[in-house]
Each structure stands twice: as structure tokens, then as C-alpha cells.
Short mmCIF file of C-alpha atoms and ligand atoms in Angstrom, two decimals:
data_model
loop_
_atom_site.label_atom_id
_atom_site.label_comp_id
_atom_site.label_asym_id
_atom_site.label_seq_id
_atom_site.Cartn_x
_atom_site.Cartn_y
_atom_site.Cartn_z
CA MET A 2 -2.88 -11.28 -30.52
CA LYS A 3 0.72 -12.35 -30.80
CA ARG A 4 2.21 -13.83 -27.64
CA LYS A 5 5.38 -12.36 -26.37
CA VAL A 6 7.73 -15.10 -25.23
CA HIS A 7 10.89 -13.30 -24.46
CA GLY A 8 11.46 -10.32 -22.20
CA PRO A 9 12.14 -10.04 -18.48
CA VAL A 10 12.68 -13.21 -16.22
CA SER A 11 9.27 -14.60 -14.90
CA VAL A 12 8.35 -14.06 -11.31
CA LYS A 13 8.51 -17.75 -10.80
CA TRP A 14 12.08 -18.11 -11.91
CA ARG A 15 13.09 -14.89 -10.21
CA ILE A 16 11.75 -16.23 -6.75
CA PHE A 17 13.38 -19.57 -7.50
CA GLY A 18 16.78 -18.02 -8.33
CA SER A 19 16.71 -15.70 -5.38
CA PHE A 20 15.88 -18.45 -2.93
CA ALA A 21 18.54 -20.69 -4.45
CA LEU A 22 21.18 -17.92 -4.18
CA PHE A 23 20.17 -17.24 -0.64
CA THR A 24 20.60 -20.93 0.27
CA GLY A 25 24.04 -20.82 -1.39
CA VAL A 26 25.16 -17.72 0.35
CA ILE A 27 24.12 -19.10 3.80
CA LEU A 28 26.08 -22.23 3.07
CA LEU A 29 29.13 -20.47 1.89
CA LEU A 30 29.11 -18.27 5.12
CA LEU A 31 28.77 -21.42 7.22
CA TRP A 32 31.74 -23.02 5.39
CA VAL A 33 34.00 -19.99 5.64
CA PHE A 34 33.32 -19.22 9.24
CA GLN A 35 33.09 -22.88 10.61
CA VAL A 36 35.89 -24.36 8.61
CA VAL A 37 38.31 -21.80 7.17
CA PHE A 38 38.39 -19.27 9.81
CA LEU A 39 37.68 -21.52 12.94
CA ASP A 40 41.35 -21.90 13.78
CA ALA A 41 41.96 -18.04 13.55
CA PHE A 42 38.95 -17.20 15.59
CA TYR A 43 39.76 -19.78 18.28
CA LYS A 44 43.26 -18.52 18.64
CA ALA A 45 42.14 -14.82 18.86
CA ILE A 46 39.59 -15.73 21.48
CA LYS A 47 42.30 -17.58 23.44
CA VAL A 48 44.77 -14.69 23.20
CA ASN A 49 42.06 -12.22 24.26
CA GLU A 50 41.06 -14.56 27.24
CA ILE A 51 44.61 -14.74 28.62
CA LYS A 52 45.21 -10.99 28.32
CA ALA A 53 41.78 -10.13 29.87
CA SER A 54 42.52 -12.58 32.83
CA SER A 55 45.88 -10.95 33.31
CA TYR A 56 44.45 -7.43 33.47
CA GLU A 57 41.74 -8.59 35.92
CA ILE A 58 44.48 -9.95 38.24
CA CYS A 59 46.45 -6.72 37.96
CA GLY A 60 43.35 -4.86 38.90
CA ASN A 61 42.90 -7.13 42.00
CA ILE A 62 46.66 -7.05 43.01
CA ASN A 63 46.05 -5.33 46.31
CA PHE A 64 43.04 -7.47 47.41
CA ALA A 65 43.26 -10.39 49.80
CA SER A 66 40.97 -12.29 47.52
CA LEU A 67 43.66 -12.53 44.79
CA GLN A 68 44.30 -16.25 45.38
CA ASP A 69 40.58 -16.99 44.95
CA GLU A 70 40.53 -15.01 41.71
CA LEU A 71 43.52 -16.96 40.36
CA GLN A 72 41.72 -20.15 41.30
CA ARG A 73 38.50 -19.13 39.59
CA ILE A 74 40.40 -18.10 36.41
CA ALA A 75 42.33 -21.46 36.48
CA ILE A 76 39.08 -23.45 36.73
CA ASP A 77 37.07 -21.29 34.28
CA ASN A 78 39.61 -20.75 31.59
CA GLN A 79 42.33 -23.38 32.13
CA ILE A 80 44.95 -20.74 32.76
CA CYS A 81 47.88 -21.23 35.12
CA SER A 82 49.23 -18.25 36.94
CA ILE A 83 52.22 -17.02 39.17
CA VAL A 84 52.44 -13.71 40.84
CA CYS A 85 56.16 -13.12 41.76
CA ASP A 86 58.55 -10.25 42.66
CA GLY A 87 61.63 -9.16 40.65
CA GLU A 88 63.75 -11.76 42.38
CA GLY A 89 61.49 -14.71 41.38
CA ASN A 90 59.91 -15.19 44.73
CA ARG A 91 56.43 -16.66 44.21
CA LEU A 92 53.70 -14.78 46.22
CA TYR A 93 50.78 -16.54 44.62
CA SER A 94 50.43 -19.49 42.31
CA GLU A 95 47.73 -21.47 40.70
CA ASN A 96 48.18 -24.48 38.50
CA ALA A 97 45.55 -25.73 36.23
CA LEU A 98 47.40 -27.67 33.47
CA PRO A 99 49.48 -30.76 33.45
CA ASN A 100 53.11 -30.06 32.44
CA CYS A 101 52.67 -26.37 32.95
CA VAL A 102 55.71 -24.59 31.64
CA ILE A 103 55.74 -21.62 34.02
CA HIS A 104 55.34 -23.80 37.19
CA ARG A 105 58.54 -25.62 36.19
CA LEU A 106 60.57 -22.38 36.18
CA SER A 107 63.09 -21.76 38.99
CA SER A 108 63.20 -18.52 40.85
CA TRP A 109 66.14 -17.50 38.84
CA GLU A 110 64.28 -18.30 35.53
CA LEU A 111 61.39 -16.32 36.85
CA ALA A 112 63.60 -13.40 37.64
CA MET A 113 64.88 -13.66 33.96
CA VAL A 114 61.29 -13.51 32.72
CA TYR A 115 60.69 -10.63 34.86
CA THR A 116 63.82 -8.74 33.36
CA VAL A 117 62.65 -9.50 29.79
CA THR A 118 59.12 -8.20 30.58
CA ALA A 119 60.46 -5.05 32.22
CA GLN A 120 62.69 -4.41 29.11
CA ASN A 121 59.71 -5.01 26.96
CA GLY A 122 57.88 -2.08 28.49
CA GLY A 123 55.97 -3.95 31.25
CA SER A 124 54.22 -6.73 29.31
CA TYR A 125 55.43 -9.76 27.32
CA PHE A 126 53.43 -12.15 25.17
CA GLU A 127 54.87 -15.19 23.57
CA ARG A 128 53.24 -18.08 21.55
CA PHE A 129 55.11 -21.17 20.57
CA PRO A 130 54.61 -24.72 19.59
CA GLN A 131 54.84 -27.11 22.42
CA GLN A 132 57.50 -29.31 20.72
CA ILE A 133 60.08 -26.70 19.59
CA ARG A 134 60.40 -24.67 22.62
CA PRO A 135 63.08 -22.13 23.12
CA GLN A 136 63.21 -23.36 26.83
CA ILE A 137 65.55 -26.06 25.78
CA THR A 138 67.82 -23.58 27.05
CA ILE A 139 65.57 -21.81 29.51
CA PHE A 140 63.33 -24.72 30.72
CA GLY A 141 65.55 -27.58 29.48
CA ASP A 142 63.09 -30.57 29.38
CA ASP A 143 61.94 -33.83 27.98
CA VAL A 144 61.77 -33.06 24.17
CA ALA A 145 60.64 -36.26 22.91
CA ILE A 146 57.18 -36.11 24.51
CA ARG A 147 56.54 -32.57 23.37
CA GLU A 148 57.54 -33.40 19.67
CA GLU A 149 54.30 -35.51 19.60
CA ASP A 150 52.14 -32.80 21.06
CA PRO A 151 50.87 -30.34 18.30
CA SER A 152 49.48 -27.86 20.91
CA GLU A 153 50.62 -24.25 21.16
CA ILE A 154 51.64 -22.67 24.48
CA MET A 155 50.87 -19.11 25.19
CA ILE A 156 52.45 -17.05 28.00
CA PHE A 157 51.63 -13.63 29.02
CA ALA A 158 53.51 -11.64 31.56
CA GLN A 159 52.69 -8.17 32.92
CA ILE A 160 54.49 -6.05 35.61
CA VAL A 161 52.11 -4.32 38.11
CA THR A 162 52.80 -2.04 41.01
CA ARG A 163 51.21 -2.82 44.33
CA SER A 164 49.87 -0.06 46.64
CA ASP A 165 52.91 -0.40 48.89
CA GLY A 166 55.08 0.56 45.87
CA LYS A 167 56.44 -3.06 45.39
CA GLN A 168 56.56 -4.15 41.65
CA LEU A 169 55.26 -7.68 40.90
CA MET A 170 54.99 -9.79 37.88
CA VAL A 171 51.66 -11.56 36.87
CA LEU A 172 52.78 -14.48 34.70
CA MET A 173 50.01 -16.60 32.96
CA ASN A 174 50.09 -19.67 30.78
CA SER A 175 47.49 -21.27 28.70
CA VAL A 176 47.42 -23.85 25.97
CA ILE A 177 45.80 -23.68 22.55
CA SER A 178 44.67 -27.11 21.69
CA PRO A 179 44.68 -27.91 17.95
CA VAL A 180 41.37 -27.50 16.24
CA GLY A 181 42.13 -29.92 13.37
CA ALA A 182 40.02 -32.69 14.75
CA THR A 183 37.16 -30.30 15.44
CA VAL A 184 37.30 -28.90 11.88
CA GLU A 185 37.21 -32.40 10.56
CA THR A 186 34.00 -33.12 12.55
CA LEU A 187 32.52 -29.81 11.55
CA ARG A 188 33.46 -30.35 7.86
CA TYR A 189 31.61 -33.77 7.93
CA GLN A 190 28.61 -32.24 9.67
CA LEU A 191 28.46 -29.34 7.35
CA LEU A 192 28.63 -31.54 4.39
CA THR A 193 25.43 -33.38 5.49
CA VAL A 194 23.78 -30.09 6.52
CA SER A 195 24.59 -28.71 3.21
CA LEU A 196 23.13 -31.59 1.27
CA ILE A 197 19.96 -31.40 3.26
CA MET A 198 19.84 -27.57 2.94
CA VAL A 199 20.37 -27.82 -0.87
CA VAL A 200 17.56 -30.41 -1.24
CA MET A 201 15.21 -28.45 1.08
CA GLY A 202 16.07 -25.09 -0.23
CA LEU A 203 15.51 -26.07 -3.86
CA SER A 204 12.27 -27.92 -3.09
CA LEU A 205 11.03 -24.95 -1.10
CA ALA A 206 12.14 -22.46 -3.80
CA PHE A 207 10.30 -24.64 -6.46
CA ILE A 208 7.07 -24.93 -4.42
CA LEU A 209 7.18 -21.14 -3.39
CA SER A 210 7.78 -19.98 -6.96
CA ARG A 211 4.98 -22.07 -8.19
CA LYS A 212 2.56 -20.90 -5.52
CA ILE A 213 3.41 -17.21 -6.09
CA GLY A 214 3.80 -17.39 -9.83
CA ARG A 215 0.58 -19.32 -10.48
CA PRO A 216 -1.94 -16.61 -9.54
CA VAL A 217 0.05 -14.23 -11.59
CA SER A 218 -0.09 -16.51 -14.67
CA LEU A 219 -3.83 -16.98 -14.11
CA LEU A 220 -4.43 -13.23 -13.81
CA ASN A 221 -2.62 -12.92 -17.06
CA ALA A 222 -4.61 -15.57 -18.89
CA ALA A 223 -7.83 -13.88 -17.56
CA ALA A 224 -6.61 -10.36 -18.58
CA LYS A 225 -5.98 -11.74 -22.17
CA SER A 226 -9.38 -13.17 -22.43
CA LEU A 227 -10.85 -9.80 -21.19
CA ALA A 228 -8.77 -8.01 -23.92
CA GLU A 229 -10.48 -10.27 -26.47
CA GLY A 230 -13.95 -9.02 -25.28
CA ASN A 231 -14.86 -11.60 -22.79
CA TYR A 232 -16.37 -9.41 -20.14
CA ASP A 233 -17.67 -12.24 -17.91
CA VAL A 234 -14.20 -13.35 -17.10
CA ARG A 235 -13.41 -13.53 -13.26
CA PHE A 236 -10.08 -12.50 -11.68
CA ASP A 237 -9.10 -14.51 -8.69
CA GLY A 238 -6.86 -13.14 -6.00
CA GLY A 239 -4.89 -16.38 -5.24
CA GLY A 240 -4.50 -15.66 -1.45
CA TYR A 241 -2.21 -12.66 -1.73
CA ARG A 242 -3.10 -9.22 -0.76
CA GLU A 243 -1.50 -7.36 -3.61
CA ILE A 244 -2.73 -9.84 -6.23
CA SER A 245 -6.21 -9.85 -4.69
CA GLU A 246 -6.31 -6.00 -4.82
CA LEU A 247 -5.13 -6.22 -8.48
CA SER A 248 -7.96 -8.80 -9.19
CA ASP A 249 -10.51 -6.53 -7.60
CA THR A 250 -9.34 -3.67 -9.79
CA LEU A 251 -9.44 -5.88 -12.92
CA ASN A 252 -12.89 -7.29 -11.91
CA TYR A 253 -14.08 -3.68 -11.50
CA ALA A 254 -12.58 -2.76 -14.88
CA ALA A 255 -14.17 -5.75 -16.57
CA GLN A 256 -17.58 -4.70 -15.01
CA GLU A 257 -17.19 -1.18 -16.24
CA LEU A 258 -16.11 -2.18 -19.59
CA SER A 259 -19.17 -4.41 -19.93
CA LYS A 260 -21.24 -1.49 -18.78
CA THR A 261 -19.75 0.81 -21.29
CA GLU A 262 -20.33 -1.75 -24.06
CA LYS A 263 -23.93 -2.20 -23.09
CA LEU A 264 -24.31 1.56 -22.97
CA GLN A 265 -22.87 2.03 -26.38
CA ARG A 266 -25.23 -0.54 -27.76
CA ASP A 267 -28.27 0.95 -25.92
CA LEU A 268 -27.06 4.49 -27.08
CA VAL A 269 -27.21 3.55 -30.71
CA ALA A 270 -30.40 1.75 -30.24
CA ASN A 271 -32.11 4.60 -28.34
CA ILE A 272 -30.76 7.37 -30.41
CA SER A 273 -31.77 5.78 -33.71
CA HIS A 274 -35.28 5.16 -32.20
CA ASP A 275 -35.63 8.61 -30.73
CA LEU A 276 -34.41 10.17 -33.99
CA ARG A 277 -36.45 8.05 -36.23
CA THR A 278 -39.88 8.60 -34.52
CA PRO A 279 -39.99 12.53 -34.76
CA LEU A 280 -38.35 12.34 -38.23
CA THR A 281 -40.98 9.92 -39.47
CA LEU A 282 -43.76 12.16 -38.00
CA ILE A 283 -42.41 15.30 -39.43
CA THR A 284 -41.91 13.87 -42.92
CA GLY A 285 -45.33 12.19 -42.83
CA TYR A 286 -47.26 15.31 -41.69
CA ALA A 287 -45.35 17.49 -44.24
CA GLU A 288 -46.06 15.06 -47.03
CA VAL A 289 -49.76 15.03 -46.12
CA MET A 290 -49.96 18.81 -45.85
CA ARG A 291 -48.15 19.08 -49.24
CA ASP A 292 -50.52 16.56 -51.04
CA LEU A 293 -53.78 17.38 -49.33
CA PRO A 294 -54.40 21.18 -48.96
CA ASP A 295 -57.17 20.40 -46.47
CA GLU A 296 -54.78 19.03 -44.02
CA ASN A 297 -52.73 22.22 -43.88
CA THR A 298 -54.09 22.91 -40.42
CA PRO A 299 -52.44 24.75 -37.49
CA GLU A 300 -52.81 21.47 -35.48
CA ASN A 301 -50.72 19.51 -37.93
CA ILE A 302 -48.21 22.45 -38.23
CA GLN A 303 -48.08 22.27 -34.46
CA ILE A 304 -47.25 18.47 -34.51
CA ILE A 305 -44.28 19.29 -36.90
CA ILE A 306 -43.09 22.04 -34.63
CA ASP A 307 -43.43 19.81 -31.53
CA GLU A 308 -41.60 17.00 -33.17
CA ALA A 309 -38.84 19.31 -34.34
CA THR A 310 -38.51 20.69 -30.81
CA ARG A 311 -38.18 17.22 -29.46
CA LEU A 312 -35.47 16.42 -31.91
CA SER A 313 -33.50 19.58 -31.01
CA THR A 314 -33.99 18.74 -27.26
CA LEU A 315 -32.62 15.27 -27.83
CA VAL A 316 -29.55 16.59 -29.82
CA ASN A 317 -28.98 19.32 -27.20
CA ASP A 318 -29.21 16.74 -24.33
CA VAL A 319 -26.82 14.34 -26.06
CA LEU A 320 -24.41 17.14 -26.77
CA ASP A 321 -24.60 18.47 -23.14
CA LEU A 322 -24.07 15.00 -21.68
CA SER A 323 -21.12 14.23 -23.98
CA LYS A 324 -19.49 17.53 -23.12
CA LEU A 325 -20.06 16.91 -19.40
CA GLN A 326 -18.81 13.31 -19.74
CA ALA A 327 -15.70 14.28 -21.71
CA GLY A 328 -14.83 16.79 -18.96
CA VAL A 329 -14.42 19.62 -21.41
CA VAL A 330 -16.99 21.83 -19.53
CA SER A 331 -15.46 24.10 -17.02
CA LEU A 332 -17.61 25.49 -14.26
CA GLU A 333 -17.98 29.30 -14.11
CA LYS A 334 -18.67 29.64 -10.45
CA ARG A 335 -19.88 32.78 -8.83
CA VAL A 336 -21.93 33.70 -5.86
CA TYR A 337 -25.56 34.24 -6.81
CA ASN A 338 -29.01 34.26 -5.34
CA LEU A 339 -30.37 30.82 -5.80
CA THR A 340 -33.92 31.63 -4.59
CA ALA A 341 -34.24 34.46 -7.13
CA SER A 342 -32.90 32.32 -9.84
CA VAL A 343 -35.47 29.43 -9.16
CA ARG A 344 -38.28 32.15 -9.02
CA GLY A 345 -37.01 33.34 -12.44
CA ILE A 346 -37.18 29.93 -14.01
CA LEU A 347 -40.68 29.32 -12.62
CA THR A 348 -42.00 32.58 -14.27
CA ARG A 349 -41.20 31.04 -17.66
CA TYR A 350 -43.73 28.44 -16.86
CA SER A 351 -46.36 30.92 -15.90
CA LYS A 352 -47.99 30.77 -19.47
CA MET A 353 -48.72 27.05 -18.85
CA THR A 354 -51.90 27.93 -16.86
CA ASP A 355 -53.15 24.44 -16.72
CA TYR A 356 -50.24 23.55 -14.39
CA HIS A 357 -50.19 24.51 -10.69
CA ILE A 358 -46.59 25.21 -9.81
CA VAL A 359 -45.66 26.72 -6.35
CA PHE A 360 -42.46 27.49 -4.80
CA TYR A 361 -42.11 27.80 -0.90
CA ALA A 362 -39.09 29.79 0.15
CA SER A 363 -38.84 31.75 3.34
CA GLU A 364 -35.57 33.63 2.65
CA ASP A 365 -33.21 34.39 -0.16
CA VAL A 366 -30.19 32.02 -0.19
CA TYR A 367 -26.87 32.49 -1.92
CA ILE A 368 -24.72 29.77 -3.21
CA CYS A 369 -21.32 29.77 -5.14
CA ALA A 370 -21.94 27.74 -8.28
CA ASP A 371 -22.30 27.88 -12.08
CA GLU A 372 -25.79 29.57 -12.38
CA LEU A 373 -26.48 28.27 -15.89
CA LYS A 374 -25.72 24.63 -14.99
CA ILE A 375 -27.73 24.81 -11.72
CA SER A 376 -30.61 26.30 -13.60
CA GLN A 377 -30.49 23.28 -15.99
CA VAL A 378 -30.77 20.98 -13.03
CA VAL A 379 -34.01 22.96 -11.81
CA TYR A 380 -35.36 22.79 -15.43
CA ASN A 381 -34.86 19.26 -15.84
CA LEU A 382 -36.52 18.39 -12.38
CA VAL A 383 -39.42 20.61 -13.03
CA ASN A 384 -39.96 19.33 -16.54
CA ASN A 385 -39.92 15.80 -15.35
CA ALA A 386 -42.28 16.64 -12.51
CA MET A 387 -44.66 18.30 -14.97
CA THR A 388 -44.41 15.37 -17.31
CA TYR A 389 -44.96 12.65 -14.71
CA THR A 390 -47.37 14.59 -12.19
CA GLY A 391 -50.85 13.44 -11.57
CA ASN A 392 -54.13 14.67 -12.91
CA ASP A 393 -54.17 17.66 -10.53
CA LYS A 394 -51.07 18.90 -12.58
CA SER A 395 -49.46 20.35 -9.54
CA VAL A 396 -45.67 20.66 -8.94
CA ILE A 397 -44.42 21.78 -5.62
CA LEU A 398 -40.81 23.33 -5.03
CA ARG A 399 -39.52 23.85 -1.55
CA GLN A 400 -36.49 25.51 -0.28
CA ARG A 401 -35.05 24.38 3.07
CA VAL A 402 -31.95 25.78 4.81
CA GLU A 403 -30.15 23.68 7.39
CA GLU A 404 -26.69 23.57 8.92
CA GLY A 405 -25.25 25.85 6.17
CA LYS A 406 -26.82 23.80 3.28
CA VAL A 407 -29.76 24.81 1.16
CA ARG A 408 -32.00 22.04 -0.28
CA ILE A 409 -34.29 22.47 -3.20
CA SER A 410 -36.91 19.84 -3.54
CA VAL A 411 -39.30 19.32 -6.62
CA SER A 412 -42.41 17.22 -5.71
CA ASP A 413 -45.20 15.95 -8.03
CA THR A 414 -48.26 13.95 -7.46
CA GLY A 415 -47.75 11.35 -10.19
CA GLU A 416 -47.60 7.63 -10.21
CA GLY A 417 -44.12 7.50 -8.49
CA ILE A 418 -41.20 5.38 -9.33
CA PRO A 419 -40.77 1.70 -8.10
CA GLN A 420 -38.27 1.43 -5.29
CA ASP A 421 -35.94 -0.98 -7.25
CA LYS A 422 -35.68 1.56 -10.15
CA LEU A 423 -34.67 4.53 -7.99
CA ASN A 424 -31.07 4.04 -8.56
CA ASP A 425 -31.36 3.23 -12.37
CA ILE A 426 -33.18 6.39 -13.33
CA TRP A 427 -29.98 8.46 -13.03
CA GLU A 428 -28.36 6.26 -15.74
CA ARG A 429 -28.17 7.54 -19.28
CA TYR A 430 -31.20 6.61 -21.62
CA TYR A 431 -32.97 4.93 -18.64
CA LYS A 432 -36.86 5.07 -18.71
CA VAL A 433 -38.82 3.39 -16.11
CA ASP A 434 -41.67 2.35 -18.27
CA LYS A 435 -40.64 2.46 -21.96
CA ALA A 436 -44.15 1.67 -23.00
CA HIS A 437 -45.69 4.51 -21.02
CA LYS A 438 -47.09 7.15 -23.27
CA ARG A 439 -45.62 9.98 -21.21
CA ALA A 440 -42.27 8.38 -20.87
CA GLN A 441 -41.98 8.48 -24.67
CA VAL A 442 -41.88 12.26 -24.37
CA GLY A 443 -38.48 12.38 -22.64
CA THR A 444 -35.02 11.42 -23.92
CA GLY A 445 -33.93 9.56 -20.83
CA LEU A 446 -30.99 11.90 -20.51
CA GLY A 447 -32.47 14.57 -18.14
CA LEU A 448 -31.51 12.95 -14.81
CA ALA A 449 -28.16 11.81 -16.08
CA ILE A 450 -27.36 15.40 -16.81
CA VAL A 451 -28.59 16.54 -13.35
CA LYS A 452 -26.26 13.91 -11.78
CA MET A 453 -23.32 14.96 -13.84
CA ILE A 454 -23.76 18.60 -13.03
CA LEU A 455 -24.29 18.02 -9.31
CA ASP A 456 -21.35 15.73 -9.14
CA LEU A 457 -19.21 18.28 -10.72
CA HIS A 458 -20.32 20.77 -8.03
CA GLY A 459 -19.86 18.26 -5.31
CA GLY A 460 -23.54 18.73 -4.36
CA ALA A 461 -25.78 16.01 -2.84
CA TYR A 462 -28.92 14.81 -4.54
CA GLY A 463 -31.60 12.18 -4.33
CA VAL A 464 -35.16 11.12 -4.79
CA GLN A 465 -38.03 9.85 -2.57
CA SER A 466 -40.91 8.21 -4.22
CA ARG A 467 -44.03 6.50 -3.28
CA GLU A 468 -46.12 4.68 -5.93
CA GLY A 469 -49.43 6.22 -6.44
CA ILE A 470 -48.62 9.30 -4.29
CA GLY A 471 -45.79 10.93 -6.09
CA SER A 472 -42.03 11.69 -6.16
CA THR A 473 -39.69 14.17 -4.75
CA PHE A 474 -36.40 14.97 -6.31
CA TRP A 475 -33.96 17.09 -4.34
CA PHE A 476 -30.46 18.55 -4.44
CA GLU A 477 -28.25 20.22 -1.79
CA MET A 478 -25.63 23.00 -2.15
CA ASP A 479 -23.43 24.81 0.34
CA ALA A 480 -25.12 28.12 1.32
CA VAL A 481 -22.86 31.15 1.33
CA ALA A 482 -23.20 34.62 2.75
CA SER A 483 -24.86 37.10 0.36
CA PRO A 484 -22.41 39.68 -1.20
CA THR A 485 -24.19 42.48 0.72
CA GLU A 486 -23.74 40.62 4.01
CA LYS A 487 -20.15 40.16 3.23
CA GLU A 488 -19.64 43.88 2.75
CA LYS A 489 -21.48 44.61 5.94
CA SER A 490 -19.10 42.30 7.88
CA LEU A 491 -16.00 43.97 6.53
CA PRO A 492 -14.32 46.36 8.78
CA GLU A 493 -15.33 50.08 8.17
CA ALA A 494 -11.77 51.21 7.18
CA SER A 495 -11.84 48.74 4.17
CA LEU A 496 -15.14 50.15 3.01
CA SER A 497 -13.90 53.67 2.86
P1 LIG B 506 -36.78 11.53 -19.43
O1 LIG B 506 -36.34 12.42 -20.37
O2 LIG B 506 -37.15 10.22 -19.94
O3 LIG B 506 -37.63 12.03 -18.33
P2 LIG B 506 -34.81 11.44 -17.26
O4 LIG B 506 -33.37 11.00 -17.16
O5 LIG B 506 -35.20 12.85 -16.86
O6 LIG B 506 -35.38 11.16 -18.72
O7 LIG B 506 -35.65 10.45 -16.37
C1 LIG B 506 -35.51 9.10 -16.43
C2 LIG B 506 -36.69 8.32 -16.03
O8 LIG B 506 -36.93 8.56 -14.57
C3 LIG B 506 -37.88 8.63 -16.74
O9 LIG B 506 -38.04 8.05 -17.93
C4 LIG B 506 -39.00 8.30 -15.82
O10 LIG B 506 -39.35 6.84 -15.97
C5 LIG B 506 -38.33 8.48 -14.50
N1 LIG B 506 -38.76 9.77 -13.80
C6 LIG B 506 -38.05 10.87 -13.84
N2 LIG B 506 -38.58 11.87 -13.02
C7 LIG B 506 -39.72 11.31 -12.62
C8 LIG B 506 -40.90 11.80 -11.84
N3 LIG B 506 -40.99 13.07 -11.34
N4 LIG B 506 -41.93 10.95 -11.57
C9 LIG B 506 -41.86 9.66 -12.11
N5 LIG B 506 -40.78 9.13 -12.88
C10 LIG B 506 -39.82 9.99 -13.10
#
């Protein structure tokens, strides 16, 4: 077979690629968030912090604990605050930063900030670099020191009305320190982490892809060997559930394929043997009778008839079985009296006076099944029992009804079947003792047909056998109400 080398990417490379991509995406995300957006995130957090603190103070403006609140905010968040009135008189103040801009404002300057905030609709936010401060005019201070300081100053003012109706301004100040140095450190760390992750990620991807890909490649190799007719090949799961299930299925397929092949071989061997024997006999006897008029006896003619009958039985059995196997037979189910049907079958054996056949049935039982097929089951079982029964030539049929099921059993008094053969006898062309004179009578197909028919009906079946005592074959079907009983149970109105 030609090997296909192109086509979809192999599992190994797909896993490797996905893992490498995953590592790449994680690294990229880390770089973007830790390096590129760090400054923006930090500033947004700081802005939110000062605004949230201011809202908190406004909410507590009527409480005596206000000073404590201001102190807590100063310690926790490094935010300075002043609460003053419209004239710039400080009521509360908390200083957390060296060189805090708002604490250097005079009352007049505070009053100016109050006016700007009021004009701005009650709140005012401003962010500016420490060195170029508009307060050169407002705050007027030492410019030289601040020019060296790259920090940003943030002030937030809010006007709030106290419960006594007085309007106050909450003014807060915090500093945004530059993140440049932090980013530098992070960049260096990330570079190291990235290198380690790339090496680890690629090695892991390589190991994983090999580990997962290997059993699939092995399965593939084994399947190719199976396709070439090596039925002894074993599929191994490789430690993964899905692959293990696939291996089991393939092992089962290999087993079934080898069975089928063996069966085909047996079939050809058996059929040719079974056909050859009667044909040789028929030809032989016919030739003798043609050449020697004295041999033209009824006994010899009977032999020819018997052998021809055997041939036609064999051909019919083979045809029946192939039809059942191919699934071309459809069941024609209907409710009928099984007990009466079995009795009917047994009357056909009544001419065979040397056999003692009895049927014990205490009541008539109905089943819903294909009568013709179930009759074939009974025929096959009775024929076998008659063939293999003991010298007393007795065959006993029993009918038993239990829990809505009817069981028909056929017992004989023959040699029985060895326990280890009890499962094999249902196989096609299986004969327990091929050398046995009586076994040569059969085709080895009877029980395979019984099994097929009962499987199609969903009926149970089985055999019990004791060597030297006899065998009992049985099958079970669901009992149904007789048609007359059904009518009786219908309401009167529907009968009329
Ligand atoms: P055959 O046509 O050879 O009887 P079957 O499929 O009906 O084929 O039976 C398969 C084998 O099972 C027989 O060859 C025989 O060895 C064994 N067998 C079947 N029925 C009986 C029985 N009642 N007693 C003993 N052996 C039996």
C-alpha cells in the first residue's frame, strides 16, 4: 500500500504548535500589561483613590470622627487633606506628604480654590507635573527643587453641605510617583522570566507532543499491519482513555476479522466435504445400479434418496443461515398459539414409531412471533434430540410458564455434551465429535440457525447437559394474552 505523506498536520506538531502559541500569548500579555500599560493603570488607580477618599470624607462630614478618617486616609493612601469653609478657614487638616502643596496655601488662596471649585459645579480635579506648576503665581515657590522632581501632583476639591446648612470644601492632594524605574526593573525581570518560559514551554511542548503523538503513531502502524492481514497484531492504549478505547475496539475488530477468516476457511472445507460425501455416494450407487441389475434394490434406491435429502437439507440450511446473517429476512410477527404449534410439529413425527416423543404442556400459551421461524427452532431442536438421544430413543418436550415468559425445553437421553463445548455448539459448522458416526448426519448449522432466529426475536436460549445422562436445550419467549382473552377484556361497547 502506498503511504500518504502529505495531508493534515500531525497530532504531534499540532500540540507542539498550540503549546508554543499559548506560551507566546501569555508572554505577550505579561509584557503589554506589566510594561506598556503599567503607567496608565497606576495613574488611573491613583485618580480613583483620591476621588473615592474625597467621597468618603464628604459622606462623613457631619460626624465627629472626621479627623480620624482623614488621618486613616493619610496613613493608608498618602493623601493630604484640608476641610475649609468658603473664606478659607481650615476646620480639619491632615498632612501626609513632605512639601504638600495644599498645606502651603494661605486662607486667601484656599478661598480662591473654593471659588474655582464652586464655579466648576462643586468639584475640581487637577493633575500637573511637580516642576511646572501654575502656582508660580498661586503658590509662588522654590522652582529649582521641583524641576528635578518628575512626580505629578494631583489635587481634588469637592464642595459639600453640612447638616447645619454650611458649605465646606474638602481639598485633597496626592502625588503620582514616576513608574519609570519600576518598569525598568519589571522589564529586566520579564526578560528573564520570558527566556525561562520559552525554554520550559518549548521543552514541555516537545515532550507532551511526543508522549501523545507516539501511541497514535503506534496504533497507525499496528492498523496498517492488520490491513495487510496480520490478525495477531496487538493494539496498545498508551495510557490515554480515548486511545485505549480505540485500541480495544481495534483489538476486537482484529479478533472478529480473524474469526471471520477462519470461518470462511472452515466453511469452504466443510461445505466441500459435506457436498462431496453424498454426491460420491449417489454417483456410486447409481452407477452400481446401472451396471449391475441385481443391485437395483429398494435399499440402494433409499440410500440415494437419503443422500439427496441430506444434500438438499444442507443447501437449505446454508441458504437460511446466509439469509438470516445478511439481515434480508424480515420477521412476520403475529400472535399465535405456541402450544398448538408445537403439538402440530410433533404429529409429523408420529410415523416414526421407534421414537418415543412426549410433550408436557398444562395450558395453551400464545406468543407474538414469526410462527414459521419459531417452528424451525423447534424442528432443529427436536431433530438434534432425536439424532443424539440414547438407545431408549426418547425425546421429552416440556412447556413451562413463569413470570410472563414461556419456556420450551427439549431433552434427550444421549451422551450429552462436554461442558467446555457448550458455548461452541452454537457456532456455524461446529460439531462436537466430528468422528462420531451420528454427528456426520448433521450439517453443523442447525443450532446456528436456532441462535440467529432467537436473537432476532430477542428470546433467551440455552443448554444444560450432563455427559452420559443427556442434554436439555431450551428457549424462552414473552407470553401474550390469547386473542379471545383480549376480546373478553375489551369493554362491551367496543364489542357491539
Ligand atoms: P448438526 O447438524 O451437526 O446437529 P447443530 O448446529 O444442530 O449441527 O449442532 C452442533 C453440534 O452440537 C452437533 O454436531 C452436536 O455435536 C452437538 N449437539 C447438538 N444437539 C445435541 C444434543 N441434543 N445432544 C448432544 N449433542 C448435540
